[in-house]
mmCIF file of C-alpha atoms in Angstrom:
data_model
loop_
_atom_site.group_PDB
_atom_site.id
_atom_site.type_symbol
_atom_site.label_atom_id
_atom_site.label_comp_id
_atom_site.label_asym_id
_atom_site.label_seq_id
_atom_site.Cartn_x
_atom_site.Cartn_y
_atom_site.Cartn_z
ATOM 1 C CA UNK A 1 101.610 -6.205 37.715
ATOM 2 C CA UNK A 2 100.037 -5.218 34.267
ATOM 3 C CA UNK A 3 100.073 -8.807 32.959
ATOM 4 C CA UNK A 4 98.709 -10.261 36.315
ATOM 5 C CA UNK A 5 95.627 -7.859 36.387
ATOM 6 C CA UNK A 6 94.776 -8.851 32.893
ATOM 7 C CA UNK A 7 94.622 -12.436 33.713
ATOM 8 C CA UNK A 8 92.553 -11.667 36.944
ATOM 9 C CA UNK A 9 90.117 -9.250 35.013
ATOM 10 C CA UNK A 10 89.755 -10.117 31.571
ATOM 11 C CA UNK A 11 88.098 -7.735 29.073
ATOM 12 C CA UNK A 12 84.085 -7.539 29.276
ATOM 13 C CA UNK A 13 82.433 -9.351 26.302
ATOM 14 C CA UNK A 14 80.899 -5.794 24.944
ATOM 15 C CA UNK A 15 84.534 -4.745 24.567
ATOM 16 C CA UNK A 16 85.788 -4.445 21.085
ATOM 17 C CA UNK A 17 88.546 -6.814 20.297
ATOM 18 C CA UNK A 18 91.510 -5.718 18.163
ATOM 19 C CA UNK A 19 90.597 -5.574 14.441
ATOM 20 C CA UNK A 20 86.679 -5.675 15.173
ATOM 21 C CA UNK A 21 84.191 -2.610 14.881
ATOM 22 C CA UNK A 22 82.723 -1.843 18.369
ATOM 23 C CA UNK A 23 79.347 -0.914 16.857
ATOM 24 C CA UNK A 24 78.490 -4.536 15.858
ATOM 25 C CA UNK A 25 77.884 -5.422 19.495
ATOM 26 C CA UNK A 26 75.511 -2.710 20.277
ATOM 27 C CA UNK A 27 72.016 -3.825 21.510
ATOM 28 C CA UNK A 28 68.889 -2.019 21.005
ATOM 29 C CA UNK A 29 67.511 -2.893 24.304
ATOM 30 C CA UNK A 30 69.413 -3.228 27.584
ATOM 31 C CA UNK A 31 68.264 -3.918 31.235
ATOM 32 C CA UNK A 32 68.672 -1.077 33.757
ATOM 33 C CA UNK A 33 71.524 -1.140 35.926
ATOM 34 C CA UNK A 34 71.013 -3.048 39.188
ATOM 35 C CA UNK A 35 71.955 -1.346 42.600
ATOM 36 C CA UNK A 36 75.472 -3.127 42.827
ATOM 37 C CA UNK A 37 76.553 -1.504 39.648
ATOM 38 C CA UNK A 38 76.247 -4.646 37.776
ATOM 39 C CA UNK A 39 75.359 -4.324 34.058
ATOM 40 C CA UNK A 40 73.205 -7.099 32.521
ATOM 41 C CA UNK A 41 73.377 -7.094 28.576
ATOM 42 C CA UNK A 42 71.049 -9.182 26.267
ATOM 43 C CA UNK A 43 72.857 -11.834 24.464
ATOM 44 C CA UNK A 44 70.459 -11.910 21.615
ATOM 45 C CA UNK A 45 69.130 -8.605 20.132
ATOM 46 C CA UNK A 46 67.058 -10.318 17.389
ATOM 47 C CA UNK A 47 63.562 -10.319 18.675
ATOM 48 C CA UNK A 48 63.751 -6.385 19.223
ATOM 49 C CA UNK A 49 64.956 -6.119 15.826
ATOM 50 C CA UNK A 50 62.071 -8.317 14.282
ATOM 51 C CA UNK A 51 59.473 -6.304 16.382
ATOM 52 C CA UNK A 52 60.745 -2.939 14.927
ATOM 53 C CA UNK A 53 60.553 -4.623 11.569
ATOM 54 C CA UNK A 54 56.852 -5.429 11.843
ATOM 55 C CA UNK A 55 55.911 -1.871 12.731
ATOM 56 C CA UNK A 56 57.745 -0.642 9.433
ATOM 57 C CA UNK A 57 56.004 -3.358 7.448
ATOM 58 C CA UNK A 58 52.556 -2.100 8.830
ATOM 59 C CA UNK A 59 53.457 1.236 8.240
ATOM 60 C CA UNK A 60 54.497 0.402 4.716
ATOM 61 C CA UNK A 61 51.110 -1.286 3.950
ATOM 62 C CA UNK A 62 48.933 1.562 5.579
ATOM 63 C CA UNK A 63 50.677 4.321 3.556
ATOM 64 C CA UNK A 64 49.959 2.487 -0.011
ATOM 65 C CA UNK A 65 46.277 2.050 0.972
ATOM 66 C CA UNK A 66 45.829 5.699 1.918
ATOM 67 C CA UNK A 67 47.464 6.624 -1.320
ATOM 68 C CA UNK A 68 45.016 4.430 -3.063
ATOM 69 C CA UNK A 69 42.043 5.829 -1.465
ATOM 70 C CA UNK A 70 43.195 9.204 -2.231
ATOM 71 C CA UNK A 71 43.631 8.301 -5.962
ATOM 72 C CA UNK A 72 39.992 6.886 -6.277
ATOM 73 C CA UNK A 73 38.544 9.980 -4.412
ATOM 74 C CA UNK A 74 40.362 12.171 -6.803
ATOM 75 C CA UNK A 75 39.241 10.126 -9.665
ATOM 76 C CA UNK A 76 35.864 10.276 -8.777
ATOM 77 C CA UNK A 77 35.871 14.071 -8.322
ATOM 78 C CA UNK A 78 37.369 14.561 -11.469
ATOM 79 C CA UNK A 79 34.654 12.077 -13.262
ATOM 80 C CA UNK A 80 31.833 13.921 -11.622
ATOM 81 C CA UNK A 81 32.879 17.538 -11.748
ATOM 82 C CA UNK A 82 32.045 18.281 -15.423
ATOM 83 C CA UNK A 83 28.591 16.864 -14.867
ATOM 84 C CA UNK A 84 27.925 18.930 -11.891
ATOM 85 C CA UNK A 85 29.139 21.910 -13.844
ATOM 86 C CA UNK A 86 26.902 21.073 -16.902
ATOM 87 C CA UNK A 87 23.914 20.463 -14.671
ATOM 88 C CA UNK A 88 24.496 23.638 -12.952
ATOM 89 C CA UNK A 89 24.494 25.606 -16.097
ATOM 90 C CA UNK A 90 21.308 23.945 -17.411
ATOM 91 C CA UNK A 91 19.560 24.863 -14.186
ATOM 92 C CA UNK A 92 20.782 28.479 -14.076
ATOM 93 C CA UNK A 93 19.529 28.818 -17.719
ATOM 94 C CA UNK A 94 15.948 27.436 -16.563
ATOM 95 C CA UNK A 95 16.230 23.875 -17.984
ATOM 96 C CA UNK A 96 15.951 22.165 -14.647
ATOM 97 C CA UNK A 97 14.613 18.921 -16.625
ATOM 98 C CA UNK A 98 17.639 18.811 -18.533
ATOM 99 C CA UNK A 99 19.874 19.217 -15.321
ATOM 100 C CA UNK A 100 17.867 16.244 -13.580
ATOM 101 C CA UNK A 101 18.362 14.144 -16.805
ATOM 102 C CA UNK A 102 22.197 14.765 -16.809
ATOM 103 C CA UNK A 103 22.757 13.981 -13.026
ATOM 104 C CA UNK A 104 20.472 10.938 -13.151
ATOM 105 C CA UNK A 105 22.383 9.396 -16.144
ATOM 106 C CA UNK A 106 25.706 10.319 -14.559
ATOM 107 C CA UNK A 107 24.798 8.932 -11.364
ATOM 108 C CA UNK A 108 23.666 5.443 -12.986
ATOM 109 C CA UNK A 109 26.651 5.390 -15.360
ATOM 110 C CA UNK A 110 29.453 6.278 -12.774
ATOM 111 C CA UNK A 111 27.791 4.577 -9.823
ATOM 112 C CA UNK A 112 28.336 7.775 -7.983
ATOM 113 C CA UNK A 113 26.467 8.350 -4.728
ATOM 114 C CA UNK A 114 27.276 12.116 -4.735
ATOM 115 C CA UNK A 115 25.517 12.419 -8.134
ATOM 116 C CA UNK A 116 22.440 10.328 -6.903
ATOM 117 C CA UNK A 117 22.222 12.835 -4.024
ATOM 118 C CA UNK A 118 22.357 15.601 -6.343
ATOM 119 C CA UNK A 119 20.035 14.188 -8.833
ATOM 120 C CA UNK A 120 17.638 13.624 -5.788
ATOM 121 C CA UNK A 121 17.840 17.199 -4.860
ATOM 122 C CA UNK A 122 17.376 18.487 -8.415
ATOM 123 C CA UNK A 123 14.088 16.280 -8.758
ATOM 124 C CA UNK A 124 12.632 17.547 -5.652
ATOM 125 C CA UNK A 125 13.148 21.207 -6.777
ATOM 126 C CA UNK A 126 11.527 20.035 -9.976
ATOM 127 C CA UNK A 127 8.487 18.551 -8.085
ATOM 128 C CA UNK A 128 7.954 21.725 -6.396
ATOM 129 C CA UNK A 129 7.212 23.290 -9.987
ATOM 130 C CA UNK A 130 4.865 20.619 -11.365
ATOM 131 C CA UNK A 131 1.306 19.245 -11.013
ATOM 132 C CA UNK A 132 0.204 16.871 -8.425
ATOM 133 C CA UNK A 133 0.593 13.760 -10.541
ATOM 134 C CA UNK A 134 4.175 14.923 -12.081
ATOM 135 C CA UNK A 135 5.357 16.087 -8.667
ATOM 136 C CA UNK A 136 4.341 12.851 -7.107
ATOM 137 C CA UNK A 137 6.446 10.900 -9.836
ATOM 138 C CA UNK A 138 9.404 13.213 -9.144
ATOM 139 C CA UNK A 139 9.235 12.891 -5.348
ATOM 140 C CA UNK A 140 9.189 9.083 -5.650
ATOM 141 C CA UNK A 141 12.048 9.017 -8.231
ATOM 142 C CA UNK A 142 14.194 11.236 -5.762
ATOM 143 C CA UNK A 143 13.377 8.493 -3.066
ATOM 144 C CA UNK A 144 14.850 5.886 -5.545
ATOM 145 C CA UNK A 145 17.975 7.926 -6.001
ATOM 146 C CA UNK A 146 18.404 8.370 -2.141
ATOM 147 C CA UNK A 147 18.061 4.462 -1.826
ATOM 148 C CA UNK A 148 20.678 4.063 -4.561
ATOM 149 C CA UNK A 149 23.083 6.695 -2.851
ATOM 150 C CA UNK A 150 22.544 5.116 0.613
ATOM 151 C CA UNK A 151 23.678 1.695 -0.782
ATOM 152 C CA UNK A 152 26.693 3.280 -2.630
ATOM 153 C CA UNK A 153 27.774 5.060 0.635
ATOM 154 C CA UNK A 154 27.358 1.744 2.398
ATOM 155 C CA UNK A 155 29.793 0.136 -0.155
ATOM 156 C CA UNK A 156 32.152 3.052 0.073
ATOM 157 C CA UNK A 157 32.624 2.581 3.842
ATOM 158 C CA UNK A 158 32.762 -1.248 3.580
ATOM 159 C CA UNK A 159 36.513 -1.363 2.970
ATOM 160 C CA UNK A 160 36.903 -2.341 -0.778
ATOM 161 C CA UNK A 161 39.095 0.206 -2.143
ATOM 162 C CA UNK A 162 37.447 -0.108 -5.868
ATOM 163 C CA UNK A 163 34.127 0.967 -4.216
ATOM 164 C CA UNK A 164 35.316 4.236 -2.703
ATOM 165 C CA UNK A 165 34.109 7.320 -4.514
ATOM 166 C CA UNK A 166 33.739 9.788 -1.403
ATOM 167 C CA UNK A 167 36.223 10.736 0.864
ATOM 168 C CA UNK A 168 35.862 8.659 4.172
ATOM 169 C CA UNK A 169 35.816 12.209 6.101
ATOM 170 C CA UNK A 170 32.861 13.176 4.124
ATOM 171 C CA UNK A 171 30.638 10.299 4.533
ATOM 172 C CA UNK A 172 28.929 11.719 7.867
ATOM 173 C CA UNK A 173 28.023 14.839 5.516
ATOM 174 C CA UNK A 174 26.709 12.703 2.688
ATOM 175 C CA UNK A 175 24.538 10.842 5.160
ATOM 176 C CA UNK A 176 23.260 14.106 6.733
ATOM 177 C CA UNK A 177 22.299 15.316 3.049
ATOM 178 C CA UNK A 178 20.536 12.160 2.393
ATOM 179 C CA UNK A 179 18.597 12.301 5.545
ATOM 180 C CA UNK A 180 17.557 15.887 4.813
ATOM 181 C CA UNK A 181 16.296 14.965 1.360
ATOM 182 C CA UNK A 182 14.658 11.904 2.687
ATOM 183 C CA UNK A 183 12.626 13.965 5.124
ATOM 184 C CA UNK A 184 11.524 16.503 2.577
ATOM 185 C CA UNK A 185 10.314 13.595 0.297
ATOM 186 C CA UNK A 186 8.233 11.900 3.336
ATOM 187 C CA UNK A 187 6.725 15.160 4.419
ATOM 188 C CA UNK A 188 5.464 16.148 0.745
ATOM 189 C CA UNK A 189 4.458 12.642 -0.723
ATOM 190 C CA UNK A 190 1.569 11.892 1.521
ATOM 191 C CA UNK A 191 -0.691 14.872 0.542
ATOM 192 C CA UNK A 192 0.263 14.065 -3.118
ATOM 193 C CA UNK A 193 -0.659 10.215 -2.622
ATOM 194 C CA UNK A 194 -4.128 11.428 -1.243
ATOM 195 C CA UNK A 195 -4.673 13.791 -4.228
ATOM 196 C CA UNK A 196 -3.618 11.484 -6.858
ATOM 197 C CA UNK A 197 -4.874 8.270 -5.779
ATOM 198 C CA UNK A 198 -7.135 7.223 -8.498
ATOM 199 C CA UNK A 199 -9.590 5.572 -6.097
ATOM 200 C CA UNK A 200 -9.643 8.500 -3.961
ATOM 201 C CA UNK A 201 -10.056 10.768 -7.104
ATOM 202 C CA UNK A 202 -13.035 8.480 -8.130
ATOM 203 C CA UNK A 203 -14.600 8.601 -4.734
ATOM 204 C CA UNK A 204 -14.344 12.404 -4.679
ATOM 205 C CA UNK A 205 -16.050 12.512 -7.933
ATOM 206 C CA UNK A 206 -18.843 9.902 -6.682
ATOM 207 C CA UNK A 207 -19.480 12.259 -3.556
ATOM 208 C CA UNK A 208 -19.744 15.490 -5.648
ATOM 209 C CA UNK A 209 -22.009 13.846 -8.320
ATOM 210 C CA UNK A 210 -24.063 11.937 -5.799
ATOM 211 C CA UNK A 211 -24.486 15.208 -3.673
ATOM 212 C CA UNK A 212 -25.704 16.929 -6.822
ATOM 213 C CA UNK A 213 -28.013 14.297 -7.688
ATOM 214 C CA UNK A 214 -29.390 14.099 -4.231
ATOM 215 C CA UNK A 215 -29.955 17.904 -4.088
ATOM 216 C CA UNK A 216 -31.717 17.725 -7.413
ATOM 217 C CA UNK A 217 -33.819 14.877 -6.334
ATOM 218 C CA UNK A 218 -34.870 16.690 -3.211
ATOM 219 C CA UNK A 219 -35.714 19.918 -5.190
ATOM 220 C CA UNK A 220 -37.686 17.687 -7.400
ATOM 221 C CA UNK A 221 -39.744 16.260 -4.353
ATOM 222 C CA UNK A 222 -40.050 19.989 -3.440
ATOM 223 C CA UNK A 223 -41.773 20.683 -6.723
ATOM 224 C CA UNK A 224 -43.985 17.715 -6.357
ATOM 225 C CA UNK A 225 -45.214 18.991 -3.004
ATOM 226 C CA UNK A 226 -45.821 22.270 -4.723
ATOM 227 C CA UNK A 227 -47.702 20.560 -7.475
ATOM 228 C CA UNK A 228 -49.777 18.597 -5.058
ATOM 229 C CA UNK A 229 -50.563 21.898 -3.111
ATOM 230 C CA UNK A 230 -51.729 23.500 -6.239
ATOM 231 C CA UNK A 231 -53.827 20.715 -7.527
ATOM 232 C CA UNK A 232 -55.571 20.208 -4.161
ATOM 233 C CA UNK A 233 -56.155 24.070 -3.872
ATOM 234 C CA UNK A 234 -57.830 24.225 -7.411
ATOM 235 C CA UNK A 235 -59.957 21.085 -6.270
ATOM 236 C CA UNK A 236 -61.267 22.890 -3.396
ATOM 237 C CA UNK A 237 -62.000 26.222 -5.188
ATOM 238 C CA UNK A 238 -63.770 24.709 -8.261
ATOM 239 C CA UNK A 239 -67.057 23.871 -6.327
ATOM 240 C CA UNK A 240 -67.171 27.642 -5.306
ATOM 241 C CA UNK A 241 -67.129 28.816 -8.698
ATOM 242 C CA UNK A 242 -70.771 28.119 -9.524
ATOM 243 C CA UNK A 243 -70.444 27.781 -13.122
ATOM 244 C CA UNK A 244 -68.623 30.948 -13.578
ATOM 245 C CA UNK A 245 -66.162 30.487 -16.492
ATOM 246 C CA UNK A 246 -64.027 33.470 -15.251
ATOM 247 C CA UNK A 247 -63.233 31.505 -12.050
ATOM 248 C CA UNK A 248 -63.366 27.909 -13.529
ATOM 249 C CA UNK A 249 -60.817 28.597 -16.523
ATOM 250 C CA UNK A 250 -58.177 29.730 -13.957
ATOM 251 C CA UNK A 251 -58.771 27.060 -11.506
ATOM 252 C CA UNK A 252 -58.500 24.392 -14.036
ATOM 253 C CA UNK A 253 -55.186 25.764 -15.457
ATOM 254 C CA UNK A 254 -53.955 25.758 -11.984
ATOM 255 C CA UNK A 255 -54.979 22.336 -11.334
ATOM 256 C CA UNK A 256 -53.439 20.977 -14.634
ATOM 257 C CA UNK A 257 -50.091 22.811 -13.656
ATOM 258 C CA UNK A 258 -50.097 21.329 -10.187
ATOM 259 C CA UNK A 259 -50.714 17.746 -11.705
ATOM 260 C CA UNK A 260 -47.821 18.285 -14.143
ATOM 261 C CA UNK A 261 -45.675 19.602 -11.487
ATOM 262 C CA UNK A 262 -46.584 16.626 -9.348
ATOM 263 C CA UNK A 263 -45.674 13.980 -11.892
ATOM 264 C CA UNK A 264 -42.609 15.623 -12.995
ATOM 265 C CA UNK A 265 -41.229 16.100 -9.639
ATOM 266 C CA UNK A 266 -42.129 12.554 -8.513
ATOM 267 C CA UNK A 267 -40.215 11.101 -11.234
ATOM 268 C CA UNK A 268 -37.182 13.330 -11.128
ATOM 269 C CA UNK A 269 -37.363 13.464 -7.315
ATOM 270 C CA UNK A 270 -37.458 9.710 -6.815
ATOM 271 C CA UNK A 271 -34.530 9.188 -9.371
ATOM 272 C CA UNK A 272 -32.355 12.004 -8.188
ATOM 273 C CA UNK A 273 -32.743 10.734 -4.515
ATOM 274 C CA UNK A 274 -31.967 7.143 -5.368
ATOM 275 C CA UNK A 275 -29.036 7.957 -7.575
ATOM 276 C CA UNK A 276 -27.688 10.469 -5.332
ATOM 277 C CA UNK A 277 -27.885 8.037 -2.268
ATOM 278 C CA UNK A 278 -26.243 5.327 -4.373
ATOM 279 C CA UNK A 279 -23.284 7.504 -5.661
ATOM 280 C CA UNK A 280 -22.528 8.848 -2.082
ATOM 281 C CA UNK A 281 -22.559 5.237 -0.834
ATOM 282 C CA UNK A 282 -20.215 4.261 -3.518
ATOM 283 C CA UNK A 283 -18.024 7.430 -2.739
ATOM 284 C CA UNK A 284 -17.904 6.563 0.971
ATOM 285 C CA UNK A 285 -16.791 3.054 0.137
ATOM 286 C CA UNK A 286 -14.221 4.227 -2.292
ATOM 287 C CA UNK A 287 -12.710 6.748 0.295
ATOM 288 C CA UNK A 288 -12.450 3.909 2.766
ATOM 289 C CA UNK A 289 -10.591 1.720 0.277
ATOM 290 C CA UNK A 290 -8.394 4.317 -0.484
ATOM 291 C CA UNK A 291 -7.678 4.991 3.202
ATOM 292 C CA UNK A 292 -6.821 1.376 3.610
ATOM 293 C CA UNK A 293 -4.356 1.316 0.747
ATOM 294 C CA UNK A 294 -2.816 4.562 1.971
ATOM 295 C CA UNK A 295 -2.332 2.755 5.435
ATOM 296 C CA UNK A 296 -0.802 -0.065 3.631
ATOM 297 C CA UNK A 297 1.922 1.933 1.954
ATOM 298 C CA UNK A 298 5.061 1.040 3.726
ATOM 299 C CA UNK A 299 8.567 1.150 2.316
ATOM 300 C CA UNK A 300 11.658 -0.525 3.582
ATOM 301 C CA UNK A 301 15.077 0.420 2.433
ATOM 302 C CA UNK A 302 18.729 -0.252 3.732
ATOM 303 C CA UNK A 303 20.061 2.291 6.250
ATOM 304 C CA UNK A 304 23.883 1.957 6.793
ATOM 305 C CA UNK A 305 26.414 4.244 8.379
ATOM 306 C CA UNK A 306 29.955 4.045 9.595
ATOM 307 C CA UNK A 307 28.517 3.492 13.170
ATOM 308 C CA UNK A 308 25.457 1.652 12.609
ATOM 309 C CA UNK A 309 23.506 -0.516 9.949
ATOM 310 C CA UNK A 310 19.823 -1.683 9.581
ATOM 311 C CA UNK A 311 16.610 -1.008 7.870
ATOM 312 C CA UNK A 312 14.862 2.430 7.139
ATOM 313 C CA UNK A 313 11.097 1.755 7.689
ATOM 314 C CA UNK A 314 8.757 4.519 6.594
ATOM 315 C CA UNK A 315 4.883 4.231 6.413
ATOM 316 C CA UNK A 316 2.766 7.008 5.164
ATOM 317 C CA UNK A 317 -0.496 8.008 6.755
#
């Protein structure tokens, strides 16, 4: 009976044969058992093995890239840290100019966006301690640092490992810092531009000088009017003197004084009014020109972030 049953019901394919290891026949994926208790096995497990191998290769590729990014970030931090420490020491010692020079030089040499942002920040602090002309130059230099920092941050997020100097998780913080510094510069510069604009400065001087000359000319015309009054008053009183020298001498002196005042006042008044009106007109024209130049000051710079890209447009009014 035992022999007959073995001929009728042969051993299944997944059963190990004598001398063979049963583990070599295991598959990684099997279909679910049917309702009639029939088990269906896949003949070829190779596709599942290839799929699992692809995931392992992708993980193997991702891991080295993360390690390379980490190494780049650590290298950048190690390069910038001494410069940041020295700049802070100079600033604490009151040498903010030296700190600015150190940060700016290091930023250009290392092409480091963090150092560019730090240099922009230091320049803005220095600008608040300078005169109008110097402050304007420092604020404008800080904007140039911000433009360089934004460009380098864009390259940092562009995918090339060699261009990474900031941890990708810190990019949002860097962009926020850049935006804050740019807002401060855009708020401070318009007034400095107005105050340091040579055309506007000339216009202010012309208006002041023109006003002085105009006031002087009007005063001189007033003197001329007083001289005319004295001269005419003397002319009216002289006939009443009846040859009395005690009255004639003072009246003649008054008439002479009136004539002198009339002549001097006329010359000074006409010249003063004419020159004053001319300077005031020139000052008004230069103010209009300065206003037009100010309205024409438009700056365009790239603005790139992990979620957007475009141009940053700023106009100063």
